[in-house]
CSV table of N, CA, C and O in Angstrom, one decimal:
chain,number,residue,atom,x,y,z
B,152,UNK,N,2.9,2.7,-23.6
B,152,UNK,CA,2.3,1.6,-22.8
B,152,UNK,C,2.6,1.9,-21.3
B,152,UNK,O,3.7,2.3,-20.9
B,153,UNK,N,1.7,1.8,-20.8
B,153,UNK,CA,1.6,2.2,-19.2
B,153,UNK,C,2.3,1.0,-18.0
B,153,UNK,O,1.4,0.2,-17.8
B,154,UNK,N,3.0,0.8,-17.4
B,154,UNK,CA,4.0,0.0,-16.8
B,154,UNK,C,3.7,0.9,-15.4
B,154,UNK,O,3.9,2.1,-15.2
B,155,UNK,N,3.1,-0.5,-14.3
B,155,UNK,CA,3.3,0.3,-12.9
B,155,UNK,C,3.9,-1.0,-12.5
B,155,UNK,O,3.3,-2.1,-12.6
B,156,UNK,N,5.1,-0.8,-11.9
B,156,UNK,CA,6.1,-1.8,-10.9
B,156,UNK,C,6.5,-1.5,-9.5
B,156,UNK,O,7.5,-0.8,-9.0
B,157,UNK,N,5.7,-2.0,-9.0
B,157,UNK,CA,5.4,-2.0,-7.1
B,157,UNK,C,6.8,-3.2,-6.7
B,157,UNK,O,7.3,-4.1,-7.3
B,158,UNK,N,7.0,-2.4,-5.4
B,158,UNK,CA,8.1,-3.6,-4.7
B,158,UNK,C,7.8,-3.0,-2.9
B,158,UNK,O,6.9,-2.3,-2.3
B,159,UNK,N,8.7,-3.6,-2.4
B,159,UNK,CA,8.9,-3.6,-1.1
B,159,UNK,C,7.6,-4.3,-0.1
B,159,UNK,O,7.3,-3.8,1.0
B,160,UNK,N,7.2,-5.2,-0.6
B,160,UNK,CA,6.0,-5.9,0.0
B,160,UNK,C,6.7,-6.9,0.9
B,160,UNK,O,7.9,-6.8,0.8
B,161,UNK,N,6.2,-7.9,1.7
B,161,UNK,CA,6.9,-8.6,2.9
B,161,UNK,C,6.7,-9.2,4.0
B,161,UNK,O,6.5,-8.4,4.9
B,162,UNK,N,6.6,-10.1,4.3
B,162,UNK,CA,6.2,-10.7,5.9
B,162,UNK,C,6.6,-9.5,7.3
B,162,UNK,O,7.8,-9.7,7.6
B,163,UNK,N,6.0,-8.8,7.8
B,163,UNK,CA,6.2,-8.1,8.8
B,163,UNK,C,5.3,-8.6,10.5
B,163,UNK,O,4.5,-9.6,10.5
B,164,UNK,N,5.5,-7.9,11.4
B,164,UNK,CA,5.0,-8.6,12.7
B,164,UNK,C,4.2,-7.3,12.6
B,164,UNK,O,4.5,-6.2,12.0
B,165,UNK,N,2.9,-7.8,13.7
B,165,UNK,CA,2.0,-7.3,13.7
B,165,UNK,C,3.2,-5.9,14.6
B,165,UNK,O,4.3,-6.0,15.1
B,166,UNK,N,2.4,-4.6,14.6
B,166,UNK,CA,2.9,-3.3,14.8
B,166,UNK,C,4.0,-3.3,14.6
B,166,UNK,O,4.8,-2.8,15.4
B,167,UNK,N,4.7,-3.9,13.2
B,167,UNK,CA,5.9,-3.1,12.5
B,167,UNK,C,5.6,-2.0,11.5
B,167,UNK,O,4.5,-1.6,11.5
B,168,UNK,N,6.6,-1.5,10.6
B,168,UNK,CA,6.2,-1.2,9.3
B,168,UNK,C,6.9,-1.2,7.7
B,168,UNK,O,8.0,-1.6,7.5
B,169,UNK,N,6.5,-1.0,7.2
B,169,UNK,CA,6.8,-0.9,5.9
B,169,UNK,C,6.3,0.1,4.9
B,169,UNK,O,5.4,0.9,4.9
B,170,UNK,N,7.5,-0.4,3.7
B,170,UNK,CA,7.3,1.1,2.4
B,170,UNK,C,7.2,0.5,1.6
B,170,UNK,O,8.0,-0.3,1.4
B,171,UNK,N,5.9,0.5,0.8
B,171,UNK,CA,6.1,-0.2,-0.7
B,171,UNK,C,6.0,1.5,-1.3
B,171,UNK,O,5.6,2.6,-1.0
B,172,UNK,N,7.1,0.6,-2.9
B,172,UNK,CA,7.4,1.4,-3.8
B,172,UNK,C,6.4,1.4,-5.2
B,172,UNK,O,5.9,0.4,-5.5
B,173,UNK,N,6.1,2.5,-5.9
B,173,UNK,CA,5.6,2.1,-7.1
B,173,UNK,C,6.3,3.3,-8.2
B,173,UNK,O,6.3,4.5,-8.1
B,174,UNK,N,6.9,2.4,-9.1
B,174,UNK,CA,7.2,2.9,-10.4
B,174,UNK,C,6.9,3.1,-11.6
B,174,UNK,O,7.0,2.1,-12.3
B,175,UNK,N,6.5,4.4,-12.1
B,175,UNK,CA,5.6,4.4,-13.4
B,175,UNK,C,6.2,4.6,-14.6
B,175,UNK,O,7.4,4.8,-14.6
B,176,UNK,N,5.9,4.6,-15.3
B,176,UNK,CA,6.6,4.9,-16.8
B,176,UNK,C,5.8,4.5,-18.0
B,176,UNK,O,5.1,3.5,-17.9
B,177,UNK,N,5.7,5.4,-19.5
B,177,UNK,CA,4.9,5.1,-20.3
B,177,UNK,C,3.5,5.9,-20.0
B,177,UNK,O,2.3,5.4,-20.3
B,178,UNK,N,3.7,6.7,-19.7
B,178,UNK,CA,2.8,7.8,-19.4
B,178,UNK,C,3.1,9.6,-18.8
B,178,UNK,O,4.1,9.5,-18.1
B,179,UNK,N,2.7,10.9,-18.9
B,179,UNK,CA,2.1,11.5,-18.2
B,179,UNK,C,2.1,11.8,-17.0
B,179,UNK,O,1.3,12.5,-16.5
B,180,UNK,N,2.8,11.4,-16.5
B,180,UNK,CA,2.7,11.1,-14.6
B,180,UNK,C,2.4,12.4,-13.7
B,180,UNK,O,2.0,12.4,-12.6
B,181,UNK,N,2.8,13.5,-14.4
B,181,UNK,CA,2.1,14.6,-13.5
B,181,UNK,C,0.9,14.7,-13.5
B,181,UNK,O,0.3,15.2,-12.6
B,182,UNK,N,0.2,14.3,-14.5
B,182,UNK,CA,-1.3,14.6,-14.9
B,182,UNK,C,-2.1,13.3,-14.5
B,182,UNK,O,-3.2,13.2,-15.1
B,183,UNK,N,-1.7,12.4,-13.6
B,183,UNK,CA,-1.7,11.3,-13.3
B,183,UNK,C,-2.0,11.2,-11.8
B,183,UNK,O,-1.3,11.3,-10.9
B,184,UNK,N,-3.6,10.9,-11.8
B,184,UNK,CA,-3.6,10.4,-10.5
B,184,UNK,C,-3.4,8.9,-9.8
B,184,UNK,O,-3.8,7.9,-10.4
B,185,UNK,N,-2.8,8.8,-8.2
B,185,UNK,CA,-1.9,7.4,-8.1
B,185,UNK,C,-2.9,7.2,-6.9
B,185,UNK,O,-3.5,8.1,-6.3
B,186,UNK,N,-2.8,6.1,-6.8
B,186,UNK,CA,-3.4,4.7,-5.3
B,186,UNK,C,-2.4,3.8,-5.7
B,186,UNK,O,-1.6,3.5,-6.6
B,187,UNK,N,-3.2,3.3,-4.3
B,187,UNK,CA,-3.0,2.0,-3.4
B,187,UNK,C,-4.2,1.3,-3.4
B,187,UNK,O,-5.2,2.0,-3.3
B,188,UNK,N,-4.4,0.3,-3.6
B,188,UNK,CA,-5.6,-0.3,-3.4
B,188,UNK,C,-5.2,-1.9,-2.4
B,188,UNK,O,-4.0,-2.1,-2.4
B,189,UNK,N,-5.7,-2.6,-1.9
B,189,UNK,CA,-5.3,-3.6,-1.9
B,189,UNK,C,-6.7,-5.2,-1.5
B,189,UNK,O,-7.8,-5.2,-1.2
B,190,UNK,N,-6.1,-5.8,-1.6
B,190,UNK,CA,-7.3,-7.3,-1.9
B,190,UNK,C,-6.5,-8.1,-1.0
B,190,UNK,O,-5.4,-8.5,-1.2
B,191,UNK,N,-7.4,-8.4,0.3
B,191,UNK,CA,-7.3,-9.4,1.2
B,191,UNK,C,-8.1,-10.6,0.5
B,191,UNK,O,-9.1,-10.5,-0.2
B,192,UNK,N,-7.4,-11.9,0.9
B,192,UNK,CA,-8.0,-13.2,0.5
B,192,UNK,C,-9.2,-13.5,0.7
B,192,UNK,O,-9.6,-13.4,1.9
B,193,UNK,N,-10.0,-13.7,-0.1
B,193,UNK,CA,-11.3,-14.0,-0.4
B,193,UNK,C,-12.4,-12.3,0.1
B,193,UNK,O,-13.4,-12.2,0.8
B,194,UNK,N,-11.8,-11.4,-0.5
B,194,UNK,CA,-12.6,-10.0,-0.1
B,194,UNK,C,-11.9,-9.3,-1.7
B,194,UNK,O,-11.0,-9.6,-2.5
B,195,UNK,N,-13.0,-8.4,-1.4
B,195,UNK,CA,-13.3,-7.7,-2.8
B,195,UNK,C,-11.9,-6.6,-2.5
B,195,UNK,O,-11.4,-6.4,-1.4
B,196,UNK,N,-11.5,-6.0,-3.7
B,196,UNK,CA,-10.4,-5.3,-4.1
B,196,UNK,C,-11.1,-3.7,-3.0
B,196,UNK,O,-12.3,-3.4,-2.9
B,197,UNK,N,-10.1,-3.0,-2.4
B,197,UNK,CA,-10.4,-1.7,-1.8
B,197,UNK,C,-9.7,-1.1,-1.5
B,197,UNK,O,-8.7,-1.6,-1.1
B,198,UNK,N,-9.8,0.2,-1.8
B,198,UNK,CA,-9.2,1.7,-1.5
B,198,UNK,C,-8.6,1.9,-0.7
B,198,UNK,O,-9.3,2.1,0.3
B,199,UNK,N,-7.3,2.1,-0.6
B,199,UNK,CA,-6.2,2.4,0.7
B,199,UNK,C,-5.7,3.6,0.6
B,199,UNK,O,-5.1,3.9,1.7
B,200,UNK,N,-5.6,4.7,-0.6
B,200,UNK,CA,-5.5,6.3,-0.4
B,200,UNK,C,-5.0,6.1,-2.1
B,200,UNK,O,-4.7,5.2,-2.9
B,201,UNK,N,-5.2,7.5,-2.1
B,201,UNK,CA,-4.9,8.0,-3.5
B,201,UNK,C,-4.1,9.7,-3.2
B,201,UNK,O,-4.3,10.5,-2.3
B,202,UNK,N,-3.2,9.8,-4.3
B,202,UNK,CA,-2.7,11.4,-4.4
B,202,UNK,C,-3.1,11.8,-5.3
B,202,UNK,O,-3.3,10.9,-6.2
B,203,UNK,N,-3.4,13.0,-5.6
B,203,UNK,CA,-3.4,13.9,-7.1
B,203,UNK,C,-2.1,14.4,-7.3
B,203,UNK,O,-1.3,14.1,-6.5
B,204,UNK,N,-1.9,15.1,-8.2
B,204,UNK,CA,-0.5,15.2,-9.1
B,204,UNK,C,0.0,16.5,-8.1
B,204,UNK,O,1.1,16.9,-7.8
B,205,UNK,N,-1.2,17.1,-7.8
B,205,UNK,CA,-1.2,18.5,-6.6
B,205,UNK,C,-0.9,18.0,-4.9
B,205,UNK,O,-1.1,18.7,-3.8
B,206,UNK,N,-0.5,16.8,-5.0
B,206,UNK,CA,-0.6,16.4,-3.8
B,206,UNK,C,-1.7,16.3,-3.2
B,206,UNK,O,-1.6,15.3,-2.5
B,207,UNK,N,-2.5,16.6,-3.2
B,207,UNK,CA,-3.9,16.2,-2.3
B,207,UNK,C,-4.1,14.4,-2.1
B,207,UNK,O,-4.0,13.5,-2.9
B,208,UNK,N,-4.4,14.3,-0.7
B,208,UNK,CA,-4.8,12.7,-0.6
B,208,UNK,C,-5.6,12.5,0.2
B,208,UNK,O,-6.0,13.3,1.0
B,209,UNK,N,-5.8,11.2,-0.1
B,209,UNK,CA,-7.5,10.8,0.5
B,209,UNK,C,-6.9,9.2,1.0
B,209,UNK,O,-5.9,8.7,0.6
B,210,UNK,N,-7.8,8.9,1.9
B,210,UNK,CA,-7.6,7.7,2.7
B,210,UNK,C,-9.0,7.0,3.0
B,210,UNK,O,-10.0,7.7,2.8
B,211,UNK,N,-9.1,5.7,3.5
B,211,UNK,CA,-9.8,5.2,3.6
B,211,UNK,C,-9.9,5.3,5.4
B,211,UNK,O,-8.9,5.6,6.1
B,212,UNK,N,-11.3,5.0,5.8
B,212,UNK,CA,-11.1,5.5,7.1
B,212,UNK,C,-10.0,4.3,8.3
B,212,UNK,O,-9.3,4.5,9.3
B,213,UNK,N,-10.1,3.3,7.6
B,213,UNK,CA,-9.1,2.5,8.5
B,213,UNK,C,-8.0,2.4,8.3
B,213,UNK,O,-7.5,1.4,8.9
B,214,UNK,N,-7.0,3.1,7.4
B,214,UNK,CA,-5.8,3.2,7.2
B,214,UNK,C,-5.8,4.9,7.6
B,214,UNK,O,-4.8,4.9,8.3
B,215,UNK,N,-6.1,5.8,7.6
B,215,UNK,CA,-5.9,7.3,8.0
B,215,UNK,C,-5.4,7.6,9.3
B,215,UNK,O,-6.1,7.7,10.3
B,216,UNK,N,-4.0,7.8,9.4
B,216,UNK,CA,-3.3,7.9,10.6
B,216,UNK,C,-2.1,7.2,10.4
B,216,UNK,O,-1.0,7.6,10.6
B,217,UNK,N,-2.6,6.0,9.8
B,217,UNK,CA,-1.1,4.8,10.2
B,217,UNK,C,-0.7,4.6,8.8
B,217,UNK,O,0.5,4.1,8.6
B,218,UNK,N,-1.6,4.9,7.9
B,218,UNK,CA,-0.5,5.1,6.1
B,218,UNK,C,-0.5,5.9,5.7
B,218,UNK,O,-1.5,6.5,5.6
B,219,UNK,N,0.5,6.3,5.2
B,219,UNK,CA,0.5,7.9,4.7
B,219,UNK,C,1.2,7.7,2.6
B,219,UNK,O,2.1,6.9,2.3
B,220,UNK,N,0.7,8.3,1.8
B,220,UNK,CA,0.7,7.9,0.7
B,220,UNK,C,1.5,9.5,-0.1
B,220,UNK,O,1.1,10.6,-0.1
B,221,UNK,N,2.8,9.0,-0.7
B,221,UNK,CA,3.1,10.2,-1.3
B,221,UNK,C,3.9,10.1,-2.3
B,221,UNK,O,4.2,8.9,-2.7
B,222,UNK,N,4.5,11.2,-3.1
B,222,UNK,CA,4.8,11.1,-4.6
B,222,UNK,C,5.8,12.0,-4.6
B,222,UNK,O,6.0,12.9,-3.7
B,223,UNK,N,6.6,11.6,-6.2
B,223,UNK,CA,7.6,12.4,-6.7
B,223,UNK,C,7.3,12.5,-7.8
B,223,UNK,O,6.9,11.5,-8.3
B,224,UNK,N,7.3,13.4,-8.4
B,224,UNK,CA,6.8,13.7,-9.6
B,224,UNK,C,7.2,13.5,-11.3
B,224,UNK,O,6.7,13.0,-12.3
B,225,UNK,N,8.9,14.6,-10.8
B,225,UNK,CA,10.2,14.4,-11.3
B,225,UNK,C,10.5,12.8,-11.7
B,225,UNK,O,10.8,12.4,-12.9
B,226,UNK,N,10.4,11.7,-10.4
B,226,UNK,CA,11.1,10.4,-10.7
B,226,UNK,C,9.5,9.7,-10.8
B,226,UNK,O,9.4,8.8,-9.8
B,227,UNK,N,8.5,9.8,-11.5
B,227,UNK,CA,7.9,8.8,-11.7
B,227,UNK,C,7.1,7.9,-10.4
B,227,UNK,O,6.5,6.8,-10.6
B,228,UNK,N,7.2,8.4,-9.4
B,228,UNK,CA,7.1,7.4,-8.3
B,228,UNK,C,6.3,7.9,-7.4
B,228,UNK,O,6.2,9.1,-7.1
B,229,UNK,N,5.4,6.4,-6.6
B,229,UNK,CA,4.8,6.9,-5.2
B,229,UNK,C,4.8,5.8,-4.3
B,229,UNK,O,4.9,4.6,-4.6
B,230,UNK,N,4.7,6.3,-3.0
B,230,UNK,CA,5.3,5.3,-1.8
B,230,UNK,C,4.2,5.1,-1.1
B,230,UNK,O,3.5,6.1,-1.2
B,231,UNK,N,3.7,4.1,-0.3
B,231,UNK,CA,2.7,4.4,0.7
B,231,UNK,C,4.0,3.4,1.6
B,231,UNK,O,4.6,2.4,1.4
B,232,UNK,N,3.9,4.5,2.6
B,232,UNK,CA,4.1,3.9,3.9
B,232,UNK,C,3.4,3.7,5.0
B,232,UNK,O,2.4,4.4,5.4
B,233,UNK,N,3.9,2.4,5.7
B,233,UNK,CA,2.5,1.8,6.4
B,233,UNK,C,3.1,1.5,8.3
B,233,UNK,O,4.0,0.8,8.8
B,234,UNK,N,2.5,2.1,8.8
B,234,UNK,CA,3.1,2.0,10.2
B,234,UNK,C,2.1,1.5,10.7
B,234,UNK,O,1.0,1.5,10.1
B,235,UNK,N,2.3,0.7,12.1
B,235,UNK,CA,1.4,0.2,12.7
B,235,UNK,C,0.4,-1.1,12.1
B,235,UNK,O,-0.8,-1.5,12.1
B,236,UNK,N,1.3,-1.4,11.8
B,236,UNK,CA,0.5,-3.0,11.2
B,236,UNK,C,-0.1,-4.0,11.9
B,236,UNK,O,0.3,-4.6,12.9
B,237,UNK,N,-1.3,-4.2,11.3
B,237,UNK,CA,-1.9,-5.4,11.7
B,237,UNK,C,-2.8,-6.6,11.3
B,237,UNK,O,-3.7,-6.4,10.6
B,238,UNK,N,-2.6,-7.6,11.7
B,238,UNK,CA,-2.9,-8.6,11.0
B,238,UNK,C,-4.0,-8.5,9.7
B,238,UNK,O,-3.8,-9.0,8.5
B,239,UNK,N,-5.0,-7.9,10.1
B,239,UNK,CA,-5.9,-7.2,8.9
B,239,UNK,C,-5.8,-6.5,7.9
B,239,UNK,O,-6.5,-6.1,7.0
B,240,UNK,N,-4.6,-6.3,8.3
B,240,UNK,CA,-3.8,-5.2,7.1
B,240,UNK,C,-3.1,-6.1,5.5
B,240,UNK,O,-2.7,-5.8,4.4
B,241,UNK,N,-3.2,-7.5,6.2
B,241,UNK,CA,-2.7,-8.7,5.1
B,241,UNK,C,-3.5,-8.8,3.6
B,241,UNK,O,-4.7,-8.9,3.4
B,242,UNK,N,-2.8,-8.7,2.9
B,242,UNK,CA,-3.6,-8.5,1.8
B,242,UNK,C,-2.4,-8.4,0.1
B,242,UNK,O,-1.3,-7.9,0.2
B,243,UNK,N,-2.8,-8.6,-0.8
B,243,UNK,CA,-2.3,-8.2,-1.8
B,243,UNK,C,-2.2,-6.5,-2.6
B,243,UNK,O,-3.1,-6.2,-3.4
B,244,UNK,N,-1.3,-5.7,-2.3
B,244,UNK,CA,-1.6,-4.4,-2.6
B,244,UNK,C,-0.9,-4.0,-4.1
B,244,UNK,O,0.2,-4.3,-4.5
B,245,UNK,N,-1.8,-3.4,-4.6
B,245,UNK,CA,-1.7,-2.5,-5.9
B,245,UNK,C,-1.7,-1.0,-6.0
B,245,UNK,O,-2.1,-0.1,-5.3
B,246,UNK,N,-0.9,-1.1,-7.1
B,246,UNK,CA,-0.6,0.4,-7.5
B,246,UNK,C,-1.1,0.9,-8.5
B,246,UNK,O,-0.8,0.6,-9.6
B,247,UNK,N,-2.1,1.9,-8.2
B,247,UNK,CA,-3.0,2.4,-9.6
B,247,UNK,C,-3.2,3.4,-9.6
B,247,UNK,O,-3.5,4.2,-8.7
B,248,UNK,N,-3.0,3.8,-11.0
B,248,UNK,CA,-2.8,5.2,-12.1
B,248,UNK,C,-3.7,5.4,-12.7
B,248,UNK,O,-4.0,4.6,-13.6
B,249,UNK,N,-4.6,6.7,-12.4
B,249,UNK,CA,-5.9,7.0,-13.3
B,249,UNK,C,-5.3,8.5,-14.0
B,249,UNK,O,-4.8,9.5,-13.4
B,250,UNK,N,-5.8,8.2,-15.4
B,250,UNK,CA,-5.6,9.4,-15.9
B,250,UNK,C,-6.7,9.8,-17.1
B,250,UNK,O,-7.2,9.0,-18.0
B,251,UNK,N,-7.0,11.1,-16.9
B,251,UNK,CA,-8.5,11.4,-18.2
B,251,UNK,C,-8.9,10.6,-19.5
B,251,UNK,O,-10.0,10.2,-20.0
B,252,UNK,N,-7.0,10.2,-20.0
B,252,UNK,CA,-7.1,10.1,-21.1
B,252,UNK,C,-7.4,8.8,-21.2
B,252,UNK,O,-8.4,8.3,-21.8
B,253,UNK,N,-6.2,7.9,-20.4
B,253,UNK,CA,-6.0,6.9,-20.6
B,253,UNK,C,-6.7,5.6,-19.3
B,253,UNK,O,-6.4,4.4,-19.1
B,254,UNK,N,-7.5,6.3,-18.6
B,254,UNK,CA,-8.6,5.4,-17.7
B,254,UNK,C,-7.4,5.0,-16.6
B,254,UNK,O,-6.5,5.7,-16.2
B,255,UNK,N,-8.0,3.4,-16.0
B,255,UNK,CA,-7.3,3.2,-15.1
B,255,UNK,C,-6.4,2.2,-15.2
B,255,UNK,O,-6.8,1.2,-15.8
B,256,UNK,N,-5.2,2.0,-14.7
B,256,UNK,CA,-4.1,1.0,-14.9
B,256,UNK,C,-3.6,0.3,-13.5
B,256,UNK,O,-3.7,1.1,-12.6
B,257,UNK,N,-3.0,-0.9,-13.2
B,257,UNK,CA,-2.6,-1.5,-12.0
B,257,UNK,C,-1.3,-2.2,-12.3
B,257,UNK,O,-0.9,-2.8,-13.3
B,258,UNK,N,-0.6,-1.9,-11.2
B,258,UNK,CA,0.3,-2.9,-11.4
B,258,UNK,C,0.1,-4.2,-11.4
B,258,UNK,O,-1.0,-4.5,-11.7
B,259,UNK,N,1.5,-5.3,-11.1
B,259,UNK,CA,0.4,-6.7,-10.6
B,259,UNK,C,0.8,-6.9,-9.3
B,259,UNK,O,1.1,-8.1,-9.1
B,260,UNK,N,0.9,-6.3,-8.5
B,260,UNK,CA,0.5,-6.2,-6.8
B,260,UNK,C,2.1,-6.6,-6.2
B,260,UNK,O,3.1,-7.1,-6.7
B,261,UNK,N,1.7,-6.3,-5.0
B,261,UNK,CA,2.8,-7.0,-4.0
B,261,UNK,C,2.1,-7.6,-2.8
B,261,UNK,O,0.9,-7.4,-2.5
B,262,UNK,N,2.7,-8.4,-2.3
B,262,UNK,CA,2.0,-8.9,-1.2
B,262,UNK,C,2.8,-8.8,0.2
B,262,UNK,O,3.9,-9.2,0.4
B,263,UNK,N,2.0,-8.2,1.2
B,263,UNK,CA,2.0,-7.6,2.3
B,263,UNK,C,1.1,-8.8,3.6
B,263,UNK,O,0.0,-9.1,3.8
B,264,UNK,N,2.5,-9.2,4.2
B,264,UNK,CA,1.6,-10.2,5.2
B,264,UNK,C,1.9,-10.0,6.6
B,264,UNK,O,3.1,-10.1,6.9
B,265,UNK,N,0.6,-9.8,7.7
B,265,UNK,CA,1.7,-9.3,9.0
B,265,UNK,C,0.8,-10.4,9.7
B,265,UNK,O,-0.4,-10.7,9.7
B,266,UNK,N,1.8,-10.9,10.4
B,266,UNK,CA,2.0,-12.2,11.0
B,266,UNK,C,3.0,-12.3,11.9
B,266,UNK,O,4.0,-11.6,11.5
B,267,UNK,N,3.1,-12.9,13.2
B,267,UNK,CA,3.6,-13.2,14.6
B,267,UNK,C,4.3,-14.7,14.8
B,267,UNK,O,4.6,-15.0,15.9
């Protein structure tokens, strides 16, 4: 069974930053591609970067620069770190694992709020 458990989510000031954590288990994980997604209140769920198991990553154009998304392989895990925060950046973020076999899976989110 596929288990993704996200942490480090938090009230931060606008241009602080923060690391959320995600931890996987019950899968595969090298063969496992990982995101970030996240869902601001009352807006549809969206794409904040993804890694492949080769490292390669992709970003969305308004986080590209100021979050940077990366993995361990060995320990199951991937971090997006988020610099330069801003109020727009508020939102509920998820951690999601796509793999050939087994489709796509989410944590149940953390929530990230940047506020003054």
């Amino acid at each position: 069974q596929v288990q993704l458990v996200e942490s480090g989510g938090g009230l931060v000031q606008p241009g602080g930053s923060l690391r959320l954590s995600c931890a996987a288990s019950g899968v595969e994980f090298t063969n496992a591609r990982m995101g970030w997604y996240r869902q601001a209140p009352g807006k549809q769920r969206e794409l904040v970067a993804t890694i492949t198991s080769g490292g390669t990553t992709n970003y969305a154009d308004s986080m590209e620069g100021r979050f940077t998304i990366s993995r361990n392989n060995p320990r199951n895990m991937v971090w997006l770190q988020m610099n330069s925060l801003i109020p727009e950046d508020t939102a509920v973020y998820y951690c999601n694992l796509w793999h050939r076999s087994l489709g796509h899976h989410w944590g149940q989110g953390t929530l990230v709020t940047v506020s003054s």
